Coordinates of C-alpha atoms in Angstrom, one line a residue:
M1 CA -0.2 -0.4 0.2
A2 CA 1.4 3.7 -1.0
A3 CA 2.3 5.7 2.2
I4 CA 1.4 9.1 3.0
N5 CA 3.3 12.1 1.8
K6 CA 5.4 13.4 4.7
A7 CA 6.0 16.9 2.9
F8 CA 4.9 19.1 6.6
V9 CA 1.5 21.3 6.2
P10 CA 2.4 24.0 8.8
E11 CA 0.8 23.8 12.1
D12 CA -1.5 27.5 11.6
D13 CA -2.7 25.7 7.8
F14 CA -4.4 23.7 9.6
K15 CA -5.9 26.0 11.0
E16 CA -7.0 28.4 8.5
T17 CA -7.7 25.3 5.8
S18 CA -11.4 24.9 4.5
R19 CA -13.5 21.8 3.8
Q20 CA -13.6 22.2 -0.1
D21 CA -9.6 21.3 0.9
R22 CA -9.9 17.8 1.9
P23 CA -10.0 15.6 0.0
T24 CA -12.3 13.3 -1.2
S25 CA -13.8 10.3 -2.5
S26 CA -13.8 11.6 -5.6
D27 CA -10.1 13.2 -5.3
K28 CA -8.4 9.6 -6.8
G29 CA -5.3 9.4 -6.0
T30 CA -5.0 13.2 -4.4
V31 CA -3.6 12.5 -1.1
C32 CA -3.5 15.8 1.6
H33 CA 0.1 15.9 2.4
V34 CA 0.8 15.6 6.2
D35 CA 4.0 15.1 8.6
I36 CA 2.7 12.6 11.0
E37 CA 5.9 12.7 12.7
R38 CA 5.2 16.3 13.6
I39 CA 2.0 14.9 15.2
D40 CA 2.4 15.4 19.2
D41 CA 0.0 13.1 20.5
S42 CA 1.8 13.1 23.9
K43 CA -0.1 16.5 24.7
A44 CA -3.3 14.9 24.1
P45 CA -5.2 14.8 26.5
K46 CA -6.4 11.3 28.6
L47 CA -9.3 11.7 30.1
P48 CA -11.5 12.3 27.1
Q49 CA -10.1 9.1 24.9
I50 CA -10.1 6.5 28.4
L51 CA -13.9 7.9 28.3
A52 CA -15.5 7.0 24.4
T53 CA -13.4 3.0 25.2
L54 CA -14.7 3.7 28.5
P55 CA -18.3 1.5 26.1
A56 CA -15.8 -0.7 23.9
L57 CA -14.4 -2.1 27.6
F58 CA -17.4 -2.4 29.3
G59 CA -18.9 -4.3 26.4
A60 CA -15.3 -6.6 27.3
F61 CA -17.0 -6.9 30.5
V62 CA -20.8 -7.8 30.0
L63 CA -18.4 -10.6 27.5
G64 CA -17.1 -11.7 30.8
T65 CA -19.9 -12.0 33.4
Y66 CA -21.7 -13.8 30.7
L67 CA -17.9 -16.3 29.7
G68 CA -18.5 -17.0 33.3
W69 CA -21.6 -16.7 34.5
C70 CA -21.3 -20.7 34.0
S71 CA -19.1 -21.7 36.5
P72 CA -21.0 -20.4 39.9
V73 CA -24.2 -20.8 38.4
Q74 CA -24.0 -25.0 37.4
P75 CA -24.1 -26.0 40.3
Q76 CA -27.5 -25.4 41.6
L77 CA -29.0 -25.5 38.2
K78 CA -27.4 -29.7 36.8
S79 CA -30.0 -32.4 39.5
A80 CA -27.8 -35.6 39.1
N81 CA -30.3 -36.9 35.9
G82 CA -33.0 -33.8 35.1
T83 CA -35.0 -35.3 38.2
I84 CA -34.7 -34.5 41.7
T85 CA -34.2 -37.1 43.9
A86 CA -34.7 -36.9 47.6
S87 CA -31.0 -35.6 48.3
D88 CA -32.2 -31.9 46.6
D89 CA -33.6 -31.1 49.3
I90 CA -36.6 -29.2 48.0
T91 CA -39.6 -28.9 48.4
A92 CA -42.8 -29.8 47.4
D93 CA -44.2 -26.2 46.4
D94 CA -41.1 -25.4 44.8
Q95 CA -40.8 -28.9 42.3
E96 CA -44.9 -27.1 41.2
S97 CA -42.8 -23.9 40.9
V98 CA -42.9 -22.9 37.6
W99 CA -39.4 -20.8 38.2
H100 CA -38.0 -23.8 39.6
L101 CA -35.3 -25.1 37.1
L102 CA -33.3 -27.9 36.8
L103 CA -31.5 -29.5 34.0
D104 CA -29.3 -32.6 33.6
E105 CA -26.0 -33.2 32.2
D106 CA -26.6 -33.6 28.4
Q107 CA -28.6 -30.1 28.7
M108 CA -26.1 -27.8 30.9
S109 CA -23.6 -28.7 28.5
W110 CA -26.1 -27.6 25.6
V111 CA -26.1 -24.1 28.0
G112 CA -22.0 -23.8 28.1
S113 CA -21.1 -23.8 25.2
L114 CA -23.7 -21.9 22.6
I115 CA -22.6 -18.5 23.6
N116 CA -20.2 -19.8 20.9
V117 CA -21.8 -20.4 18.6
G118 CA -22.9 -17.2 18.5
A119 CA -20.0 -15.9 19.3
V120 CA -19.2 -17.8 16.2
V121 CA -22.4 -15.5 14.4
G122 CA -22.0 -12.5 15.7
C123 CA -18.1 -12.5 14.2
L124 CA -19.8 -13.5 11.5
C125 CA -20.9 -10.5 10.4
G126 CA -19.7 -7.9 13.1
G127 CA -17.7 -5.9 9.9
F128 CA -20.1 -5.9 7.4
L129 CA -22.4 -3.7 10.1
M130 CA -19.9 -2.2 11.4
D131 CA -18.5 0.3 8.2
R132 CA -22.4 0.0 7.0
F133 CA -23.7 1.7 10.0
G134 CA -20.9 3.4 12.2
R135 CA -18.6 2.1 15.3
K136 CA -21.1 4.3 18.1
V137 CA -24.2 2.3 16.2
I138 CA -23.3 -1.2 16.7
L139 CA -21.9 -1.0 20.3
A140 CA -25.2 0.5 21.8
A141 CA -27.1 -2.2 19.3
V142 CA -24.7 -4.7 21.0
F143 CA -26.3 -3.7 25.1
L144 CA -29.5 -3.7 23.6
F145 CA -28.6 -7.9 23.0
Y146 CA -26.9 -7.9 25.6
T147 CA -30.1 -6.9 27.5
A148 CA -31.8 -9.2 26.2
G149 CA -29.8 -12.5 26.5
W150 CA -29.9 -11.5 30.3
L151 CA -33.6 -11.9 30.8
L152 CA -34.3 -14.9 28.3
I153 CA -31.8 -16.3 30.9
T154 CA -33.3 -14.6 34.3
L155 CA -36.8 -15.0 33.4
G156 CA -35.7 -18.4 31.9
V157 CA -38.5 -21.1 32.7
H158 CA -37.5 -23.4 30.8
A159 CA -34.1 -24.5 29.1
S160 CA -34.5 -23.5 25.8
M161 CA -34.8 -20.3 27.3
L162 CA -31.1 -20.2 28.5
Y163 CA -30.2 -22.1 25.4
V164 CA -31.9 -18.8 23.3
G165 CA -30.4 -16.1 26.1
R166 CA -26.7 -18.0 25.4
I167 CA -26.9 -17.5 21.9
V168 CA -28.0 -13.8 22.2
G169 CA -25.1 -13.1 24.3
G170 CA -23.0 -15.0 22.0
L171 CA -24.0 -13.2 19.5
A172 CA -23.6 -9.4 21.5
G173 CA -20.1 -11.0 22.1
G174 CA -19.0 -11.7 18.7
V175 CA -20.2 -8.5 17.7
C176 CA -18.1 -6.9 20.1
C177 CA -15.3 -8.4 19.9
V178 CA -14.5 -6.5 16.4
V179 CA -16.5 -3.5 17.0
A180 CA -14.7 -2.5 20.1
P181 CA -10.4 -3.7 19.4
S182 CA -11.1 -0.9 16.1
Y183 CA -13.2 1.4 17.7
I184 CA -10.3 2.2 20.3
G185 CA -7.9 2.0 17.9
E186 CA -9.1 4.3 15.7
T187 CA -10.0 6.8 19.2
S188 CA -6.4 7.2 21.0
T189 CA -3.6 8.5 19.6
M190 CA -0.4 5.9 19.6
S191 CA 0.3 7.3 23.4
M192 CA -2.7 5.5 24.2
R193 CA -3.5 3.0 21.9
G194 CA -1.3 -0.2 23.3
A195 CA -3.3 0.8 27.5
L196 CA -6.4 0.6 26.0
G197 CA -6.3 -1.6 23.4
M198 CA -5.1 -4.5 26.3
L199 CA -7.7 -3.0 28.3
F200 CA -10.4 -5.4 26.1
S201 CA -9.2 -8.5 27.4
A202 CA -8.6 -7.1 31.4
M203 CA -12.2 -6.2 31.4
M204 CA -13.5 -9.2 29.8
S205 CA -11.3 -10.7 33.1
A206 CA -13.4 -8.3 35.1
G207 CA -16.5 -9.2 34.5
I208 CA -15.4 -13.7 34.6
L209 CA -14.6 -12.2 38.1
A210 CA -17.4 -10.5 39.0
T211 CA -19.2 -13.2 38.6
S212 CA -17.4 -15.2 40.8
L213 CA -17.5 -13.4 43.3
L214 CA -21.7 -13.2 43.0
G215 CA -21.3 -16.6 42.8
W216 CA -22.6 -17.2 46.3
L217 CA -26.1 -15.8 45.0
D218 CA -29.4 -17.5 44.1
W219 CA -28.4 -17.7 39.5
R220 CA -31.4 -16.0 39.3
W221 CA -30.2 -12.3 41.2
I222 CA -26.7 -13.1 39.6
S223 CA -28.6 -12.9 36.0
A224 CA -30.2 -10.0 37.3
I225 CA -27.5 -8.3 37.9
C226 CA -25.8 -8.7 35.3
T227 CA -28.9 -7.6 33.7
I228 CA -28.4 -3.4 35.5
F229 CA -24.5 -3.6 33.0
P230 CA -25.7 -3.3 30.1
V231 CA -28.3 -1.2 30.3
V232 CA -26.3 1.7 32.3
V233 CA -23.6 1.8 29.9
L234 CA -26.3 1.3 27.0
V235 CA -26.9 5.3 28.4
G236 CA -24.6 6.4 29.3
I237 CA -23.0 5.7 24.9
I238 CA -25.3 7.9 24.1
F239 CA -22.5 10.7 25.2
V240 CA -19.8 9.6 22.9
P241 CA -19.0 10.2 20.3
D242 CA -18.1 8.1 17.0
S243 CA -14.8 7.7 14.9
P244 CA -13.8 10.5 12.8
Y245 CA -12.6 7.6 10.2
F246 CA -16.3 6.5 9.6
L247 CA -17.2 9.7 10.2
I248 CA -15.4 11.5 7.4
K249 CA -14.9 7.7 5.1
Q250 CA -19.5 8.4 5.4
G251 CA -18.2 12.3 4.0
R252 CA -19.5 14.0 7.4
H253 CA -16.3 16.3 8.1
G254 CA -18.5 18.5 10.2
D255 CA -18.8 15.8 12.7
A256 CA -15.3 14.4 12.2
E257 CA -13.5 17.5 13.0
S258 CA -16.5 17.6 15.9
S259 CA -15.6 14.0 17.2
L260 CA -11.7 15.1 17.4
L261 CA -12.6 18.0 19.2
W262 CA -14.3 15.7 22.4
L263 CA -11.5 13.4 22.2
R264 CA -8.3 15.5 22.2
G265 CA -9.9 18.6 23.7
N266 CA -9.5 22.7 22.2
D267 CA -6.5 23.3 23.3
Y268 CA -4.7 20.7 21.2
N269 CA -2.8 21.8 18.0
Y270 CA -3.4 19.1 15.6
V271 CA -6.9 18.2 15.2
K272 CA -6.4 19.4 11.4
A273 CA -3.8 17.5 10.9
E274 CA -5.2 14.4 12.0
L275 CA -8.3 14.8 9.9
S276 CA -6.5 15.3 6.9
R277 CA -4.5 12.3 8.1
I278 CA -7.4 10.4 8.0
E279 CA -8.7 11.7 5.1
A280 CA -5.5 10.9 3.1
L281 CA -5.8 7.4 4.6
I282 CA -9.8 6.9 3.3
A283 CA -8.5 8.7 -0.1
E284 CA -5.7 6.7 -1.2
D285 CA -8.2 4.3 -0.7
A286 CA -10.7 5.1 -2.2
A287 CA -7.9 5.8 -5.1
Q288 CA -8.0 1.9 -4.9
E289 CA -10.9 0.0 -6.6
S290 CA -11.4 -3.2 -4.7
R291 CA -12.2 -6.1 -5.9
F292 CA -12.7 -9.7 -4.1
S293 CA -8.8 -10.3 -6.1
D294 CA -7.6 -7.7 -3.1
I295 CA -7.6 -11.2 -1.0
T296 CA -4.5 -11.7 -2.9
R297 CA -2.5 -8.7 -2.2
P298 CA 0.3 -9.2 1.2
A299 CA -1.1 -6.2 1.9
V300 CA -4.2 -7.3 3.3
Y301 CA -3.0 -11.0 3.0
K302 CA 0.3 -11.3 5.8
P303 CA -1.8 -9.1 8.2
V304 CA -5.0 -11.3 8.8
L305 CA -3.6 -14.6 8.5
I306 CA -1.2 -12.6 11.2
G307 CA -4.0 -12.5 13.5
I308 CA -5.5 -15.2 12.7
G309 CA -2.3 -16.8 13.0
L310 CA -2.1 -15.1 16.5
M311 CA -5.7 -15.6 17.7
V312 CA -5.0 -19.6 17.5
L313 CA -2.2 -19.8 19.6
Q314 CA -3.6 -17.8 21.6
Q315 CA -6.3 -21.4 22.2
L316 CA -3.8 -23.1 22.4
S317 CA -1.8 -22.5 24.5
G318 CA -3.3 -24.7 27.1
I319 CA -5.4 -22.3 29.7
N320 CA -8.6 -24.4 28.7
A321 CA -6.0 -26.8 29.9
A322 CA -5.3 -25.7 32.3
L323 CA -9.1 -24.2 33.9
F324 CA -10.7 -27.8 33.8
N325 CA -8.2 -28.7 36.2
S326 CA -8.1 -26.4 38.0
V327 CA -10.5 -27.5 40.7
E328 CA -8.5 -31.0 41.5
I329 CA -4.7 -29.0 41.1
F330 CA -6.7 -27.2 44.2
R331 CA -7.4 -30.0 45.8
L332 CA -4.2 -31.9 45.8
S333 CA -2.6 -28.9 47.0
G334 CA -4.8 -30.4 49.8
S335 CA -6.3 -26.8 50.4
S336 CA -10.0 -26.8 52.3
L337 CA -11.2 -23.5 50.2
D338 CA -14.3 -23.7 48.7
G339 CA -15.0 -24.3 44.9
L340 CA -16.1 -21.1 44.7
V341 CA -13.1 -19.1 46.3
S342 CA -10.5 -21.3 44.5
A343 CA -12.0 -19.4 41.2
V344 CA -12.1 -15.9 42.9
I345 CA -8.0 -16.6 43.5
L346 CA -8.1 -17.6 40.0
N347 CA -9.6 -15.6 38.2
F348 CA -8.6 -12.3 40.4
V349 CA -5.1 -13.2 39.4
L350 CA -6.1 -13.1 36.0
L351 CA -7.7 -10.0 36.2
V352 CA -4.3 -9.2 37.5
A353 CA -2.0 -9.8 35.6
A354 CA -4.4 -8.1 32.5
L355 CA -4.8 -4.5 33.4
S356 CA -0.5 -4.4 34.3
S357 CA -0.3 -6.0 30.2
S358 CA -1.6 -2.6 29.4
I359 CA 2.0 -0.7 31.8
L360 CA 3.9 -3.6 29.6
V361 CA 3.0 -3.0 26.7
E362 CA 3.9 0.0 26.0
R363 CA 7.2 0.0 27.7
L364 CA 8.7 -4.3 26.6
G365 CA 6.6 -2.9 22.7
R366 CA 3.4 -5.6 22.0
K367 CA 6.6 -8.4 20.3
V368 CA 9.1 -8.1 23.1
L369 CA 6.0 -9.3 25.4
F370 CA 4.9 -11.7 23.2
L371 CA 7.2 -13.4 23.4
L372 CA 8.2 -13.3 26.8
S373 CA 4.8 -14.7 28.0
E374 CA 4.5 -17.3 25.3
T375 CA 8.2 -18.7 26.3
L376 CA 6.7 -18.4 29.9
T377 CA 3.2 -19.9 29.2
C378 CA 5.6 -22.3 28.1
L379 CA 7.3 -23.8 29.9
S380 CA 5.0 -23.3 33.2
V381 CA 2.6 -26.3 31.1
F382 CA 5.2 -28.3 29.9
A383 CA 6.3 -28.0 34.6
L384 CA 2.1 -28.6 34.6
G385 CA 2.4 -32.2 32.2
G386 CA 5.1 -33.5 34.0
Y387 CA 3.4 -33.3 37.8
F388 CA 0.9 -34.9 36.1
Y389 CA 2.8 -37.2 34.9
V390 CA 4.4 -38.0 38.6
L391 CA 0.8 -37.5 39.7
E392 CA -0.5 -40.7 37.2
N393 CA 2.8 -42.7 37.8
D394 CA 3.7 -42.1 41.4
R395 CA 1.0 -40.5 43.7
E396 CA 1.8 -40.7 46.9
T397 CA 5.2 -38.2 45.9
A398 CA 3.6 -36.3 43.8
Q399 CA 1.0 -34.9 46.8
R400 CA 3.9 -34.4 49.0
F401 CA 4.9 -32.1 46.7
G402 CA 1.0 -30.6 46.6
W403 CA 2.1 -27.3 46.5
V404 CA 3.6 -27.2 42.7
P405 CA 1.0 -27.7 40.7
L406 CA -0.6 -25.3 42.4
T407 CA 1.9 -22.1 42.2
L408 CA 2.9 -23.6 38.9
L409 CA -1.6 -23.1 38.0
I410 CA -1.5 -19.8 39.4
F411 CA 2.4 -18.7 37.1
F412 CA 0.2 -20.0 33.9
I413 CA -2.5 -17.9 34.6
A414 CA -0.7 -14.9 35.1
V415 CA 2.0 -15.1 32.5
F416 CA -0.5 -16.0 30.0
A417 CA -2.8 -13.0 30.7
A418 CA 0.1 -10.4 31.0
G419 CA 0.1 -11.1 27.0
V420 CA -0.7 -14.6 24.4
G421 CA -4.5 -14.0 25.9
P422 CA -4.8 -10.3 25.2
L423 CA -2.6 -9.3 22.6
P424 CA -3.6 -11.5 19.9
W425 CA -6.9 -9.1 19.6
L426 CA -4.6 -5.7 19.5
V427 CA -1.9 -6.8 17.9
S428 CA -4.9 -8.1 14.8
G429 CA -6.3 -4.8 15.6
E430 CA -3.5 -3.1 14.5
L431 CA -2.6 -4.6 11.8
M432 CA -5.5 -4.9 9.6
P433 CA -5.9 -2.7 7.0
A434 CA -8.5 0.2 7.1
K435 CA -10.4 -0.9 4.0
F436 CA -10.1 -4.7 4.9
K437 CA -10.3 -4.1 8.9
G438 CA -14.8 -5.0 8.7
P439 CA -14.1 -8.6 7.0
G440 CA -10.3 -8.8 8.4
S441 CA -11.4 -8.3 12.1
S442 CA -14.5 -11.0 11.4
I443 CA -12.4 -13.4 10.3
V444 CA -9.5 -13.0 13.3
A445 CA -12.3 -13.2 15.3
F446 CA -14.2 -15.9 13.8
T447 CA -11.1 -18.1 14.5
N448 CA -11.1 -17.2 18.7
W449 CA -13.8 -18.5 18.3
I450 CA -14.5 -21.7 16.8
T451 CA -10.6 -22.9 18.2
S452 CA -11.5 -21.8 21.6
F453 CA -15.5 -24.2 20.6
I454 CA -13.3 -27.3 18.8
V455 CA -11.0 -27.4 22.0
T456 CA -13.2 -27.0 24.3
K457 CA -14.5 -30.4 23.2
V458 CA -11.4 -31.6 22.1
F459 CA -9.8 -31.5 25.1
I460 CA -11.6 -34.4 27.1
D461 CA -10.9 -37.0 24.1
M462 CA -7.5 -36.7 24.8
Q463 CA -7.5 -36.2 28.3
R464 CA -9.3 -40.5 27.7
S465 CA -6.1 -40.8 24.8
L466 CA -3.3 -38.4 25.6
T467 CA -3.8 -38.5 29.7
N468 CA -3.2 -34.6 32.4
A469 CA 1.2 -35.2 31.0
G470 CA 0.0 -36.2 27.9
T471 CA -2.9 -32.8 27.3
F472 CA -0.4 -30.5 29.0
W473 CA 2.7 -31.8 27.0
V474 CA 1.0 -31.8 23.2
F475 CA 0.0 -28.1 24.5
G476 CA 3.9 -27.6 24.8
I477 CA 4.4 -28.4 21.7
L478 CA 2.1 -25.3 20.4
C479 CA 3.3 -23.0 22.4
F480 CA 7.0 -23.4 20.8
I481 CA 5.7 -23.3 17.9
G482 CA 4.7 -19.9 19.4
I483 CA 7.6 -18.5 21.0
L484 CA 8.7 -19.3 16.6
F485 CA 5.4 -17.0 15.9
G486 CA 6.8 -14.6 17.4
I487 CA 10.5 -15.1 16.0
F488 CA 10.7 -15.6 12.7
I489 CA 6.7 -13.5 11.6
L490 CA 5.3 -11.3 14.4
P491 CA 6.1 -7.9 13.6
E492 CA 6.5 -4.9 15.7
T493 CA 4.1 -2.7 15.7
K494 CA 4.4 -0.1 18.7
G495 CA 5.5 3.5 18.4
K496 CA 3.6 2.8 14.3
T497 CA 1.1 4.6 12.9
P498 CA -1.7 2.4 10.8
E499 CA 0.1 4.4 7.9
Q500 CA 3.7 3.1 8.9
I501 CA 2.0 -0.3 10.4
Q502 CA 0.9 -1.0 6.5
A503 CA 3.7 -0.1 5.5
L504 CA 5.6 -3.2 6.4
F505 CA 3.2 -5.5 3.8
G506 CA 3.7 -3.2 1.3
D507 CA 3.9 -5.1 -1.8
G508 CA 5.3 -2.4 -4.3
K509 CA 2.3 -3.0 -6.8
E510 CA -0.5 0.0 -6.9
S511 CA -4.1 -0.1 -7.8
E512 CA -6.0 1.5 -11.0
G513 CA -6.3 5.3 -10.2
S514 CA -3.6 6.2 -6.6
E515 CA -0.7 7.2 -9.8
N516 CA -0.6 10.5 -8.2
V517 CA 0.2 8.9 -4.4
N518 CA 4.1 10.4 -2.8
H519 CA 5.1 7.8 -2.0
S520 CA 7.5 9.6 1.5
I521 CA 7.2 7.1 4.3
E522 CA 10.0 4.6 3.5
Q523 CA 8.5 0.5 1.4
R524 CA 10.1 -1.6 4.6
P525 CA 10.2 -5.1 2.5
S526 CA 7.8 -7.7 4.7
R527 CA 8.3 -9.9 7.3
F528 CA 6.4 -12.0 6.4

């Protein structure tokens, strides 16, 4: 992709430039000259950016409540065989009540897994919807669906209502995973983009922790409280601006300028410069005729493949294996903690590590943090496999060192949440070319959810055929492949503008109509 000319238009010129001078979609091949390096976004106030991204971040929080809901409510909903026994300690009035609901193992498994089905569908349509209707409108629709899903679950009198509620919530979550990272990236400055982007996964962890903390309540009360969150955010989203990129693409230059002024403040001197930079990018994209064959261009398929690779490696890291064995690991450690307390501890570790990642990502960079996290994840997964091997062959010896698996589990969750967990969402959003961001983000998010669904379904079979030790070792090998991926394929995006990131994947070919675009940012060789 051709990069933007770096000839600088003086700051005063930006202030005086009329909207007639701005490029439009009809100005094929004409791009404003913007010196990107002279735009000092470090002086932009941070609070407006944080407030603007809160709805997107709370979209992740609500998704986390959906993901964490099954753990505390499963003991309350599940009966031995779908029938009521004397041990269930239930009165005759309870049995006759329409609000009394018990599920068998098969029904509970569907309740747990159907959120993935909804998320897969949401991912596929999320990119199209946000390009058609805008980031803000679709985020509002996401919270409407979140609310509808929780209401169905809260008022559920039959398993089918829980099924539909989980699918609706998953659908909203899938769309959110596509739209929220794009909105965060398009409204944040370069200096804030990494920290706010990493908070997406941290907020998801916070949602999971919230349901754990509510685990002592009746399952309907948990669901009712979870319904409040999307309703509150739905009201708050009214007051935040839409993405300046989307507004300019729709020809709404006045709204785009108002949006940037809201995000950057009236005292920020580079609003006109940022608007011109966005217009230049859109004009350049408009100069290139969109064709289905674009997917064959390195500037498109390389970022998409890297995003897919990151999502697959995230799900193949062994996180499901560790979490599914967490209860057993706590038991082997000799801990007398209640299962709900154990879940709270693990989810708290997950949240703290995810929050720390928002600081580490700007200090270490994306590539270094991914490699560090993947390496430590690999070592901890191999070590957990080794412990299970000893347990399977010499149980008495293994139980004398019960603190080892507990320590390894907490360490594994911490290093995963600090890098391998949140980075794929941030990096894939940064890598995606603007022209292909909608479908590209959908493909990447779809990959994450479908891989999660597959790993969850085959995990039990892996345990049966390979034992726990063999299963962890397989995931350890896959983590090692992730290290190689990080070394040889993953590019560093810290401190780079979208144009500079796309220059990493430039194929040296220009599309028809872009002859007049000046190549001032040096085209870098592809790292893929």
